[in-house]
């Protein structure tokens, strides 16, 4: 049974930091690209960061470049999102997702249940 379980969300003041974790099980983690997405009420889901199966290649949305860092530990089947310099506009539910490495584009197969991040001004 495939599972992606996010943790680490919470309430933080603007300028603060949070580290999200996503523990994966039920599939060969090292064969999957991983991404972090977010969605806030009334807005479309946005991919904020992604990493290839080896953790070498990364992608960041312009809105988070220089502030967020994605990383993964294939030995622990876990992907992380370090978020620094948080802004109120970063408030959203954050989801991790997995995509088999040979799949082209952003067609992610597996999704977590999400973790709420709230940034107060």
N, CA, C and O of each residue as an XYZ file, in Angstrom:
484
protein
N       0.844     -1.186      0.000
C       0.000      0.000      0.000
C       0.888      1.249      0.000
O       1.728      1.439      0.879
N       0.677      2.079     -1.001
C       1.480      3.295     -1.117
C       1.022      4.321     -0.088
O      -0.172      4.574      0.077
N       2.002      4.903      0.598
C       1.688      5.974      1.542
C       2.731      7.072      1.448
O       3.931      6.812      1.357
N       2.243      8.310      1.473
C       3.096      9.486      1.631
C       2.520     10.257      2.812
O       1.365     10.681      2.784
N       3.328     10.434      3.840
C       2.837     11.066      5.055
C       3.675     12.301      5.352
O       4.857     12.205      5.682
N       3.038     13.461      5.229
C       3.727     14.721      5.493
C       3.655     15.065      6.977
O       2.719     14.674      7.674
N       4.637     15.788      7.436
C       4.658     16.297      8.810
C       5.501     17.564      8.841
O       6.229     17.863      7.894
N       5.393     18.302      9.941
C       6.227     19.478     10.125
C       5.539     20.804      9.887
O       6.137     21.859     10.099
N       4.288     20.769      9.451
C       3.571     22.011      9.256
C       3.225     22.661     10.583
O       3.417     22.073     11.648
N       2.714     23.880     10.507
C       2.332     24.572     11.727
C       2.170     26.055     11.498
O       2.100     26.529     10.364
N       2.113     26.775     12.600
C       1.958     28.229     12.588
C       3.302     28.870     12.907
O       3.957     28.509     13.885
N       3.701     29.810     12.084
C       4.990     30.483     12.272
C       4.828     31.954     11.910
O       3.981     32.315     11.093
N       5.635     32.780     12.518
C       5.605     34.206     12.193
C       6.375     34.459     10.903
O       7.266     33.696     10.531
N       6.017     35.529     10.242
C       6.732     35.919      9.032
C       8.222     36.051      9.325
O       8.624     36.594     10.354
N       9.024     35.546      8.409
C      10.463     35.531      8.588
C      10.983     34.265      9.227
O      12.191     34.026      9.241
N      10.106     33.465      9.747
C      10.491     32.232     10.417
C      10.744     31.091      9.450
O      10.696     31.251      8.230
N      11.016     29.934     10.037
C      11.366     28.751      9.244
C      10.547     27.547      9.692
O      10.128     27.448     10.845
N      10.336     26.645      8.757
C       9.751     25.341      9.031
C      10.446     24.318      8.146
O      10.938     24.642      7.065
N      10.477     23.084      8.619
C      10.984     21.988      7.802
C       9.907     20.935      7.686
O       9.498     20.325      8.674
N       9.455     20.733      6.461
C       8.464     19.694      6.202
C       9.175     18.388      5.862
O      10.228     18.380      5.225
N       8.578     17.295      6.298
C       9.077     15.970      5.959
C       7.957     15.175      5.302
O       6.778     15.395      5.580
N       8.332     14.266      4.447
C       7.370     13.380      3.805
C       7.957     11.978      3.798
O       8.928     11.704      3.093
N       7.365     11.100      4.581
C       7.833      9.716      4.671
C       7.060      8.856      3.682
O       5.829      8.848      3.676
N       7.789      8.139      2.854
C       7.179      7.328      1.799
C       7.277      5.844      2.122
O       8.243      5.395      2.739
N       6.279      5.096      1.706
C       6.309      3.641      1.847
C       5.427      3.011      0.776
O       4.545      3.662      0.215
N       5.681      1.731      0.502
C       4.844      1.003     -0.436
C       5.282      1.078     -1.879
O       4.609      0.530     -2.752
N       6.397      1.744     -2.158
C       6.924      1.788     -3.525
C       8.434      2.004     -3.431
O       8.964      2.322     -2.366
N       9.108      1.827     -4.550
C      10.567      1.947     -4.578
C      10.930      3.428     -4.649
O      11.017      4.016     -5.727
N      11.135      3.999     -3.495
C      11.311      5.452     -3.378
C      12.414      5.974     -4.291
O      12.252      7.026     -4.910
N      13.518      5.267     -4.385
C      14.662      5.744     -5.158
C      14.421      5.738     -6.663
O      15.259      6.219     -7.426
N      13.290      5.202     -7.093
C      12.941      5.217     -8.517
C      11.956      6.336     -8.861
O      11.476      6.432     -9.990
N      11.668      7.162     -7.887
C      10.651      8.193     -8.077
C      11.208      9.597     -7.860
O      11.932      9.861     -6.900
N      10.847     10.486     -8.782
C      11.046     11.907     -8.554
C      10.037     12.347     -7.499
O       8.942     11.793     -7.406
N      10.414     13.344     -6.708
C       9.522     13.807     -5.655
C       9.268     15.302     -5.784
O      10.153     16.062     -6.178
N       8.080     15.706     -5.457
C       7.742     17.115     -5.530
C       6.979     17.573     -4.305
O       6.336     16.784     -3.613
N       7.067     18.863     -4.057
C       6.241     19.521     -3.042
C       5.319     20.503     -3.757
O       5.757     21.302     -4.585
N       4.056     20.427     -3.426
C       3.051     21.302     -3.985
C       2.359     22.033     -2.843
O       2.453     21.629     -1.684
N       1.670     23.103     -3.182
C       0.867     23.778     -2.175
C      -0.412     24.314     -2.817
O      -0.477     24.588     -4.015
N      -1.408     24.447     -1.971
C      -2.674     25.003     -2.432
C      -3.327     25.767     -1.294
O      -3.430     25.277     -0.169
N      -3.761     26.968     -1.608
C      -4.491     27.786     -0.641
C      -5.879     28.044     -1.202
O      -6.087     27.920     -2.409
N      -6.827     28.398     -0.353
C      -8.220     28.570     -0.799
C      -8.330     29.561     -1.952
O      -7.783     30.663     -1.901
N      -9.035     29.153     -2.974
C      -9.274     30.014     -4.121
C      -8.137     30.069     -5.117
O      -8.224     30.767     -6.127
N      -7.072     29.339     -4.838
C      -5.925     29.350     -5.758
C      -5.686     27.963     -6.327
O      -6.072     26.953     -5.739
N      -5.042     27.940     -7.483
C      -4.694     26.658     -8.094
C      -3.522     26.037     -7.337
O      -2.718     26.722     -6.707
N      -3.463     24.722     -7.428
C      -2.322     24.028     -6.839
C      -1.049     24.437     -7.568
O      -1.033     24.555     -8.793
N       0.003     24.649     -6.811
C       1.278     25.139     -7.367
C       2.392     24.178     -6.967
O       2.512     23.794     -5.804
N       3.191     23.804     -7.934
C       4.386     23.011     -7.608
C       5.451     23.984     -7.128
O       5.837     24.888     -7.869
N       5.923     23.817     -5.923
C       6.899     24.763     -5.393
C       8.326     24.236     -5.493
O       9.263     25.025     -5.613
N       8.506     22.929     -5.446
C       9.854     22.364     -5.527
C       9.772     20.911     -5.965
O       8.770     20.233     -5.737
N      10.835     20.446     -6.594
C      10.887     19.053     -7.015
C      12.341     18.615     -7.079
O      13.253     19.429     -7.229
N      12.528     17.316     -6.962
C      13.875     16.772     -7.064
C      13.838     15.443     -7.785
O      12.865     14.695     -7.687
N      14.910     15.151     -8.514
C      14.997     13.880     -9.203
C      15.249     12.741     -8.230
O      15.425     12.948     -7.030
N      15.262     11.520     -8.786
C      15.316     10.350     -7.914
C      16.608     10.249     -7.129
O      16.650      9.607     -6.080
N      17.667     10.881     -7.631
C      18.940     10.827     -6.907
C      19.160     12.086     -6.061
O      20.139     12.175     -5.320
N      18.267     13.038     -6.171
C      18.412     14.264     -5.391
C      19.398     15.252     -5.970
O      19.770     16.226     -5.315
N      19.823     15.004     -7.201
C      20.824     15.901     -7.812
C      20.134     17.072     -8.511
O      20.499     18.230     -8.307
N      19.146     16.762     -9.326
C      18.432     17.825    -10.035
C      17.314     18.361     -9.153
O      16.653     17.608     -8.439
N      17.115     19.661     -9.214
C      16.060     20.290     -8.428
C      15.352     21.346     -9.269
O      15.885     21.874    -10.244
N      14.132     21.623     -8.844
C      13.322     22.674     -9.468
C      12.696     23.495     -8.340
O      12.296     22.952     -7.310
N      12.620     24.797     -8.548
C      11.938     25.669     -7.596
C      11.065     26.662     -8.351
O      11.462     27.194     -9.388
N       9.888     26.900     -7.825
C       9.063     27.961     -8.364
C       9.740     29.299     -8.060
O      10.436     29.447     -7.056
N       9.524     30.251     -8.935
C      10.142     31.565     -8.725
C       9.766     32.162     -7.375
O      10.557     32.874     -6.756
N       8.561     31.865     -6.930
C       8.061     32.453     -5.693
C       8.811     31.980     -4.452
O       8.725     32.614     -3.401
N       9.552     30.864     -4.562
C      10.236     30.329     -3.378
C      11.745     30.220     -3.572
O      12.459     29.846     -2.642
N      12.232     30.536     -4.748
C      13.666     30.431     -5.008
C      14.463     31.259     -4.024
O      14.135     32.412     -3.743
N      15.522     30.645     -3.504
C      16.375     31.332     -2.552
C      15.889     31.236     -1.121
O      16.613     31.605     -0.196
N      14.670     30.745     -0.921
C      14.116     30.616      0.429
C      13.839     29.158      0.817
O      14.007     28.784      1.977
N      13.423     28.350     -0.136
C      13.078     26.947      0.120
C      14.162     26.045     -0.452
O      14.782     26.358     -1.468
N      14.378     24.917      0.222
C      15.332     23.922     -0.252
C      14.712     22.537     -0.133
O      14.256     22.131      0.936
N      14.705     21.824     -1.248
C      14.214     20.446     -1.245
C      15.402     19.504     -1.149
O      16.447     19.746     -1.752
N      15.238     18.443     -0.398
C      16.276     17.421     -0.304
C      15.608     16.076     -0.042
O      14.430     16.015      0.312
N      16.357     15.022     -0.214
C      15.805     13.697      0.022
C      16.870     12.787      0.606
O      18.067     12.980      0.390
N      16.414     11.803      1.342
C      17.289     10.779      1.903
C      16.720      9.438      1.458
O      15.751      8.949      2.040
N      17.309      8.852      0.443
C      16.768      7.602     -0.099
C      16.917      6.440      0.883
O      16.170      5.465      0.807
N      17.867      6.539      1.792
C      18.023      5.488      2.800
C      16.865      5.512      3.792
O      16.520      4.489      4.383
N      16.271      6.682      3.966
C      15.152      6.829      4.908
C      13.804      6.954      4.199
O      12.772      7.114      4.851
N      13.810      6.882      2.865
C      12.568      7.034      2.092
C      11.830      8.313      2.469
O      10.614      8.313      2.658
N      12.576      9.386      2.573
C      11.990     10.640      3.037
C      12.465     11.804      2.179
O      13.629     11.869      1.783
N      11.549     12.715      1.901
C      11.887     13.949      1.206
C      11.541     15.106      2.150
O      10.582     15.042      2.918
N      12.347     16.155      2.067
C      12.208     17.286      2.964
C      12.004     18.580      2.183
O      12.381     18.690      1.017
N      11.403     19.548      2.851
C      11.319     20.891      2.303
C      11.668     21.859      3.436
O      10.880     22.076      4.356
N      12.860     22.430      3.344
C      13.274     23.436      4.308
C      12.779     24.784      3.822
O      13.100     25.209      2.712
N      12.002     25.450      4.648
C      11.400     26.718      4.255
C      11.901     27.806      5.194
O      11.618     27.793      6.392
N      12.644     28.738      4.633
C      13.171     29.865      5.396
C      12.561     31.165      4.893
O      12.014     31.217      3.792
N      12.657     32.204      5.695
C      12.137     33.494      5.266
C      10.674     33.433      4.881
O      10.270     34.012      3.872
N       9.881     32.740      5.674
C       8.471     32.531      5.309
C       7.695     33.830      5.278
O       7.925     34.740      6.073
N       6.769     33.888      4.338
C       5.929     35.059      4.137
C       4.470     34.663      4.306
O       4.132     33.491      4.139
N       3.603     35.607      4.632
C       2.174     35.271      4.753
C       1.625     34.609      3.492
O       0.744     33.755      3.582
N       2.125     34.983      2.336
C       1.644     34.381      1.085
C       2.092     32.938      0.907
O       1.658     32.278     -0.037
N       2.942     32.435      1.782
C       3.310     31.014      1.755
C       2.274     30.149      2.475
O       2.356     28.921      2.447
N       1.312     30.788      3.112
C       0.270     30.048      3.817
C      -0.506     29.170      2.841
O      -1.038     29.661      1.846
N      -0.568     27.880      3.126
C      -1.232     26.918      2.242
C      -1.170     25.540      2.878
O      -0.492     25.329      3.884
N      -1.891     24.609      2.271
C      -1.683     23.197      2.568
C      -0.593     22.701      1.633
O      -0.665     22.889      0.418
N       0.405     22.074      2.209
C       1.539     21.566      1.437
C       1.422     20.057      1.285
O       1.166     19.332      2.246
N       1.614     19.612      0.061
C       1.508     18.194     -0.273
C       2.820     17.704     -0.876
O       3.469     18.422     -1.636
N       3.200     16.494     -0.536
C       4.283     15.881     -1.291
C       3.679     14.892     -2.284
O       2.581     14.374     -2.080
N       4.409     14.648     -3.345
C       3.918     13.780     -4.412
C       5.092     13.057     -5.052
O       6.229     13.527     -5.012
N       4.795     11.899     -5.645
C       5.815     11.059     -6.257
C       5.480     10.763     -7.704
O       4.320     10.553     -8.061
N       6.522     10.749     -8.540
C       6.354     10.487     -9.974
C       7.464      9.537    -10.408
O       8.640      9.803    -10.159
N       7.108      8.448    -11.045
C       8.120      7.518    -11.545
C       9.093      8.273    -12.431
O       8.676      9.109    -13.233
N      10.383      7.992    -12.302
C      11.395      8.841    -12.919
C      11.332      8.891    -14.425
O      11.841      9.837    -15.027
N      10.716      7.892    -15.062
C      10.636      7.884    -16.530
C       9.420      8.651    -17.050
O       9.285      8.866    -18.255
N       8.546      9.058    -16.146
C       7.356      9.795    -16.565
C       7.756     11.233    -16.876
O       8.403     11.908    -16.075
N       7.356     11.678    -18.059
C       7.705     13.034    -18.491
C       6.665     14.018    -17.960
O       5.479     13.703    -17.866
N       7.127     15.194    -17.622
C       6.191     16.224    -17.197
C       5.867     16.158    -15.724
O       6.668     15.674    -14.924
N       4.689     16.645    -15.362
C       4.304     16.769    -13.955
C       3.146     15.850    -13.585
O       2.305     16.205    -12.759
N       3.104     14.688    -14.186
C       2.028     13.745    -13.904
C       2.411     12.890    -12.697
O       2.903     11.772    -12.851
N       2.182     13.422    -11.499
C       2.539     12.718    -10.273
C       1.483     11.673     -9.931
O       0.282     11.933    -10.005
N       1.956     10.489     -9.557
C       1.046      9.360     -9.342
C       0.525      9.283     -7.918
O      -0.648      8.985     -7.691
N       1.402      9.553     -6.964
C       1.054      9.357     -5.565
C       1.098     10.692     -4.815
O       1.968     11.531     -5.047
N       0.145     10.857     -3.921
C       0.004     12.105     -3.184
C      -0.175     11.836     -1.692
O      -0.782     10.844     -1.289
N       0.369     12.743     -0.885
C       0.116     12.685      0.539
C      -1.170     13.417      0.883
O      -1.852     13.960      0.014
N      -1.484     13.419      2.177
C      -2.738     14.012      2.622
C      -2.606     15.509      2.894
O      -3.607     16.208      3.051
N      -1.373     15.993      2.950
C      -1.151     17.420      3.127
C      -0.890     17.815      4.567
O      -1.329     17.149      5.504
N      -0.163     18.914      4.721
C       0.088     19.482      6.038
C      -0.059     21.003      5.940
O       0.443     21.627      5.005
N      -0.746     21.583      6.909
C      -1.056     23.012      6.869
C       0.139     23.833      7.329
O       0.754     23.553      8.358
N       0.444     24.842      6.548
C       1.449     25.840      6.938
C       0.757     27.193      6.983
O       0.153     27.627      6.002
N       0.850     27.845      8.114
C       0.238     29.159      8.278
C       1.305     30.142      8.748
O       1.972     29.924      9.760
N       1.451     31.227      7.993
C       2.445     32.240      8.306
C       1.717     33.518      8.696
O       0.968     34.087      7.902
N       1.942     33.956      9.909
C       1.282     35.170     10.383
C       2.166     36.385     10.149
O       3.394     36.298     10.178
N       1.522     37.506      9.919
C       2.280     38.737      9.618
C       2.580     39.506     10.887
O       3.206     40.564     10.835
